[in-house]
Structures are given as structure tokens and as C-alpha cells.
Amino acid sequence: MTTTTLSPTAVTTCEACWKEPVEGVRVTAADADLLCRPCAGGNYPRRVDLFPPLGIYGLTARRIEMGRHGSGSPQTPPDQGPPLPHPPPTPSPPGTPPV
């Protein structure tokens, strides 16, 4: 019989269905999976790794570089709003709210 010591910060909800409380531990070569009885009996895999190397499940270094907003240099928005006043307004005296 193998015993597994769990961390005090281990999850208490099944890592496969994320609904039921943990009732069993499946020990793998890399880690231990905390599962409810139906998921353990069905040999379901856990859905996500909580802390993979890049911090977000399924995010790779390539997706970070080639992300949706990662192409080219920054561009100004199409509608920049009204121009700033010229000359700039005088600042409010110290201790008073801005006008």
C-alpha cells in the first residue's frame, strides 16, 4: 500500500469534474491527481494543470509572441477625440479642486 502526503493547500474539489469533493488520490509518475469516486472509477483525466510552466493552461511561448495584439508597432486609435486646448488652461490654486 502506498501512502501519499497532501499539501495543506491541495484542492478539495475533484480535478476532473470540478464539482464533487475529493475522495481519492491517483498517483502518477509525475504527480498525484485528486479525484472524486465516480471520476476515479471512470479513470477520467484531470481537466487542467493548475500551474503549468507558463502559468496559464494551454498557453505556449509561441502563442505569447504571436498573440492577437503582438503584431507590429502600436497605432493610434481611429477617433482620437477633440484636440487639447491651446494654450493649456491655468492650474487651480493649491488646496482647491480642479475646475
mmCIF file with all atom_site columns, C-alpha atoms in Angstrom:
data_model
loop_
_atom_site.group_PDB
_atom_site.id
_atom_site.type_symbol
_atom_site.label_atom_id
_atom_site.label_alt_id
_atom_site.label_comp_id
_atom_site.label_asym_id
_atom_site.label_entity_id
_atom_site.label_seq_id
_atom_site.pdbx_PDB_ins_code
_atom_site.Cartn_x
_atom_site.Cartn_y
_atom_site.Cartn_z
_atom_site.occupancy
_atom_site.B_iso_or_equiv
_atom_site.pdbx_formal_charge
_atom_site.auth_seq_id
_atom_site.auth_comp_id
_atom_site.auth_asym_id
_atom_site.auth_atom_id
_atom_site.pdbx_PDB_model_num
ATOM 1  C CA . MET A 1 1  ? 0.000   0.000  0.000   1.00 0.00 ? 1  MET A CA 1
ATOM 2  C CA . THR A 1 2  ? 1.340   3.420  -0.987  1.00 0.00 ? 2  THR A CA 1
ATOM 3  C CA . THR A 1 3  ? 0.720   6.487  1.119   1.00 0.00 ? 3  THR A CA 1
ATOM 4  C CA . THR A 1 4  ? 0.620   9.980  -0.295  1.00 0.00 ? 4  THR A CA 1
ATOM 5  C CA . THR A 1 5  ? 1.107   13.127 1.739   1.00 0.00 ? 5  THR A CA 1
ATOM 6  C CA . LEU A 1 6  ? -1.018  16.020 0.530   1.00 0.00 ? 6  LEU A CA 1
ATOM 7  C CA . SER A 1 7  ? -0.151  19.657 0.874   1.00 0.00 ? 7  SER A CA 1
ATOM 8  C CA . PRO A 1 8  ? -2.320  21.826 3.134   1.00 0.00 ? 8  PRO A CA 1
ATOM 9  C CA . THR A 1 9  ? -3.031  23.904 0.015   1.00 0.00 ? 9  THR A CA 1
ATOM 10 C CA . ALA A 1 10 ? -4.230  20.919 -2.043  1.00 0.00 ? 10 ALA A CA 1
ATOM 11 C CA . VAL A 1 11 ? -7.586  21.351 -3.733  1.00 0.00 ? 11 VAL A CA 1
ATOM 12 C CA . THR A 1 12 ? -10.667 19.859 -2.107  1.00 0.00 ? 12 THR A CA 1
ATOM 13 C CA . THR A 1 13 ? -12.707 19.647 -5.333  1.00 0.00 ? 13 THR A CA 1
ATOM 14 C CA . CYS A 1 14 ? -12.208 16.892 -7.909  1.00 0.00 ? 14 CYS A CA 1
ATOM 15 C CA . GLU A 1 15 ? -9.641  17.875 -10.559 1.00 0.00 ? 15 GLU A CA 1
ATOM 16 C CA . ALA A 1 16 ? -11.560 16.048 -13.309 1.00 0.00 ? 16 ALA A CA 1
ATOM 17 C CA . CYS A 1 17 ? -15.147 17.289 -12.907 1.00 0.00 ? 17 CYS A CA 1
ATOM 18 C CA . TRP A 1 18 ? -14.597 20.300 -10.584 1.00 0.00 ? 18 TRP A CA 1
ATOM 19 C CA . LYS A 1 19 ? -17.962 19.563 -8.905  1.00 0.00 ? 19 LYS A CA 1
ATOM 20 C CA . GLU A 1 20 ? -17.626 16.789 -6.333  1.00 0.00 ? 20 GLU A CA 1
ATOM 21 C CA . PRO A 1 21 ? -15.385 16.697 -3.242  1.00 0.00 ? 21 PRO A CA 1
ATOM 22 C CA . VAL A 1 22 ? -12.104 14.783 -3.408  1.00 0.00 ? 22 VAL A CA 1
ATOM 23 C CA . GLU A 1 23 ? -12.461 11.183 -2.233  1.00 0.00 ? 23 GLU A CA 1
ATOM 24 C CA . GLY A 1 24 ? -9.365  9.564  -3.688  1.00 0.00 ? 24 GLY A CA 1
ATOM 25 C CA . VAL A 1 25 ? -5.853  10.103 -4.942  1.00 0.00 ? 25 VAL A CA 1
ATOM 26 C CA . ARG A 1 26 ? -4.486  8.650  -8.173  1.00 0.00 ? 26 ARG A CA 1
ATOM 27 C CA . VAL A 1 27 ? -0.692  8.608  -8.064  1.00 0.00 ? 27 VAL A CA 1
ATOM 28 C CA . THR A 1 28 ? 1.036   9.038  -11.428 1.00 0.00 ? 28 THR A CA 1
ATOM 29 C CA . ALA A 1 29 ? 4.714   9.147  -12.363 1.00 0.00 ? 29 ALA A CA 1
ATOM 30 C CA . ALA A 1 30 ? 4.692   12.958 -12.362 1.00 0.00 ? 30 ALA A CA 1
ATOM 31 C CA . ASP A 1 31 ? 2.170   13.871 -9.678  1.00 0.00 ? 31 ASP A CA 1
ATOM 32 C CA . ALA A 1 32 ? -0.971  12.887 -7.800  1.00 0.00 ? 32 ALA A CA 1
ATOM 33 C CA . ASP A 1 33 ? -4.481  13.526 -9.136  1.00 0.00 ? 33 ASP A CA 1
ATOM 34 C CA . LEU A 1 34 ? -7.180  14.398 -6.584  1.00 0.00 ? 34 LEU A CA 1
ATOM 35 C CA . LEU A 1 35 ? -10.456 12.888 -7.789  1.00 0.00 ? 35 LEU A CA 1
ATOM 36 C CA . CYS A 1 36 ? -13.984 12.114 -6.638  1.00 0.00 ? 36 CYS A CA 1
ATOM 37 C CA . ARG A 1 37 ? -15.103 8.487  -6.556  1.00 0.00 ? 37 ARG A CA 1
ATOM 38 C CA . PRO A 1 38 ? -17.002 8.488  -9.937  1.00 0.00 ? 38 PRO A CA 1
ATOM 39 C CA . CYS A 1 39 ? -14.115 10.158 -11.803 1.00 0.00 ? 39 CYS A CA 1
ATOM 40 C CA . ALA A 1 40 ? -11.554 7.837  -10.246 1.00 0.00 ? 40 ALA A CA 1
ATOM 41 C CA . GLY A 1 41 ? -13.699 4.803  -11.111 1.00 0.00 ? 41 GLY A CA 1
ATOM 42 C CA . GLY A 1 42 ? -14.124 6.053  -14.688 1.00 0.00 ? 42 GLY A CA 1
ATOM 43 C CA . ASN A 1 43 ? -10.365 6.739  -14.948 1.00 0.00 ? 43 ASN A CA 1
ATOM 44 C CA . TYR A 1 44 ? -11.086 10.315 -16.096 1.00 0.00 ? 44 TYR A CA 1
ATOM 45 C CA . PRO A 1 45 ? -8.086  12.603 -16.625 1.00 0.00 ? 45 PRO A CA 1
ATOM 46 C CA . ARG A 1 46 ? -7.876  15.817 -14.699 1.00 0.00 ? 46 ARG A CA 1
ATOM 47 C CA . ARG A 1 47 ? -9.063  18.739 -16.800 1.00 0.00 ? 47 ARG A CA 1
ATOM 48 C CA . VAL A 1 48 ? -6.259  21.238 -16.325 1.00 0.00 ? 48 VAL A CA 1
ATOM 49 C CA . ASP A 1 49 ? -2.911  21.639 -14.722 1.00 0.00 ? 49 ASP A CA 1
ATOM 50 C CA . LEU A 1 50 ? -3.233  24.486 -12.250 1.00 0.00 ? 50 LEU A CA 1
ATOM 51 C CA . PHE A 1 51 ? 0.304   25.833 -12.547 1.00 0.00 ? 51 PHE A CA 1
ATOM 52 C CA . PRO A 1 52 ? 1.984   24.736 -15.797 1.00 0.00 ? 52 PRO A CA 1
ATOM 53 C CA . PRO A 1 53 ? 5.374   26.243 -16.748 1.00 0.00 ? 53 PRO A CA 1
ATOM 54 C CA . LEU A 1 54 ? 3.910   29.384 -18.363 1.00 0.00 ? 54 LEU A CA 1
ATOM 55 C CA . GLY A 1 55 ? 1.228   29.910 -15.729 1.00 0.00 ? 55 GLY A CA 1
ATOM 56 C CA . ILE A 1 56 ? -1.855  29.610 -17.972 1.00 0.00 ? 56 ILE A CA 1
ATOM 57 C CA . TYR A 1 57 ? -3.230  26.299 -19.214 1.00 0.00 ? 57 TYR A CA 1
ATOM 58 C CA . GLY A 1 58 ? -2.583  25.777 -22.915 1.00 0.00 ? 58 GLY A CA 1
ATOM 59 C CA . LEU A 1 59 ? -0.501  28.924 -23.356 1.00 0.00 ? 59 LEU A CA 1
ATOM 60 C CA . THR A 1 60 ? 2.769   28.346 -25.187 1.00 0.00 ? 60 THR A CA 1
ATOM 61 C CA . ALA A 1 61 ? 5.732   30.629 -25.812 1.00 0.00 ? 61 ALA A CA 1
ATOM 62 C CA . ARG A 1 62 ? 4.731   30.799 -29.483 1.00 0.00 ? 62 ARG A CA 1
ATOM 63 C CA . ARG A 1 63 ? 1.221   31.994 -28.608 1.00 0.00 ? 63 ARG A CA 1
ATOM 64 C CA . ILE A 1 64 ? 2.689   34.657 -26.343 1.00 0.00 ? 64 ILE A CA 1
ATOM 65 C CA . GLU A 1 65 ? 4.883   36.042 -29.146 1.00 0.00 ? 65 GLU A CA 1
ATOM 66 C CA . MET A 1 66 ? 2.317   35.639 -31.911 1.00 0.00 ? 66 MET A CA 1
ATOM 67 C CA . GLY A 1 67 ? -0.683  36.773 -29.878 1.00 0.00 ? 67 GLY A CA 1
ATOM 68 C CA . ARG A 1 68 ? -3.575  38.732 -31.268 1.00 0.00 ? 68 ARG A CA 1
ATOM 69 C CA . HIS A 1 69 ? -2.108  42.069 -30.191 1.00 0.00 ? 69 HIS A CA 1
ATOM 70 C CA . GLY A 1 70 ? 1.505   41.213 -30.834 1.00 0.00 ? 70 GLY A CA 1
ATOM 71 C CA . SER A 1 71 ? 1.837   42.282 -34.467 1.00 0.00 ? 71 SER A CA 1
ATOM 72 C CA . GLY A 1 72 ? 3.557   45.500 -35.432 1.00 0.00 ? 72 GLY A CA 1
ATOM 73 C CA . SER A 1 73 ? 4.093   48.698 -33.525 1.00 0.00 ? 73 SER A CA 1
ATOM 74 C CA . PRO A 1 74 ? 1.327   50.477 -31.586 1.00 0.00 ? 74 PRO A CA 1
ATOM 75 C CA . GLN A 1 75 ? -1.089  52.519 -33.684 1.00 0.00 ? 75 GLN A CA 1
ATOM 76 C CA . THR A 1 76 ? -3.255  55.488 -32.736 1.00 0.00 ? 76 THR A CA 1
ATOM 77 C CA . PRO A 1 77 ? -6.982  54.877 -32.423 1.00 0.00 ? 77 PRO A CA 1
ATOM 78 C CA . PRO A 1 78 ? -9.180  55.899 -35.388 1.00 0.00 ? 78 PRO A CA 1
ATOM 79 C CA . ASP A 1 79 ? -11.101 58.540 -33.379 1.00 0.00 ? 79 ASP A CA 1
ATOM 80 C CA . GLN A 1 80 ? -8.726  60.495 -31.155 1.00 0.00 ? 80 GLN A CA 1
ATOM 81 C CA . GLY A 1 81 ? -11.389 62.830 -29.754 1.00 0.00 ? 81 GLY A CA 1
ATOM 82 C CA . PRO A 1 82 ? -11.287 66.630 -29.668 1.00 0.00 ? 82 PRO A CA 1
ATOM 83 C CA . PRO A 1 83 ? -7.921  68.412 -29.731 1.00 0.00 ? 83 PRO A CA 1
ATOM 84 C CA . LEU A 1 84 ? -6.379  69.654 -26.491 1.00 0.00 ? 84 LEU A CA 1
ATOM 85 C CA . PRO A 1 85 ? -6.919  73.373 -25.773 1.00 0.00 ? 85 PRO A CA 1
ATOM 86 C CA . HIS A 1 86 ? -4.115  75.728 -26.744 1.00 0.00 ? 86 HIS A CA 1
ATOM 87 C CA . PRO A 1 87 ? -2.787  77.405 -24.656 1.00 0.00 ? 87 PRO A CA 1
ATOM 88 C CA . PRO A 1 88 ? -3.388  74.927 -21.793 1.00 0.00 ? 88 PRO A CA 1
ATOM 89 C CA . PRO A 1 89 ? -5.714  76.169 -19.021 1.00 0.00 ? 89 PRO A CA 1
ATOM 90 C CA . THR A 1 90 ? -4.146  77.657 -15.869 1.00 0.00 ? 90 THR A CA 1
ATOM 91 C CA . PRO A 1 91 ? -3.957  75.210 -12.978 1.00 0.00 ? 91 PRO A CA 1
ATOM 92 C CA . SER A 1 92 ? -6.238  75.610 -9.945  1.00 0.00 ? 92 SER A CA 1
ATOM 93 C CA . PRO A 1 93 ? -4.661  77.172 -6.829  1.00 0.00 ? 93 PRO A CA 1
ATOM 94 C CA . PRO A 1 94 ? -3.200  74.655 -4.360  1.00 0.00 ? 94 PRO A CA 1
ATOM 95 C CA . GLY A 1 95 ? -5.751  73.149 -1.981  1.00 0.00 ? 95 GLY A CA 1
ATOM 96 C CA . THR A 1 96 ? -8.748  73.714 -4.262  1.00 0.00 ? 96 THR A CA 1
ATOM 97 C CA . PRO A 1 97 ? -10.452 71.179 -6.500  1.00 0.00 ? 97 PRO A CA 1
ATOM 98 C CA . PRO A 1 98 ? -9.760  71.393 -10.227 1.00 0.00 ? 98 PRO A CA 1
ATOM 99 C CA . VAL A 1 99 ? -12.235 73.369 -12.270 1.00 0.00 ? 99 VAL A CA 1
#
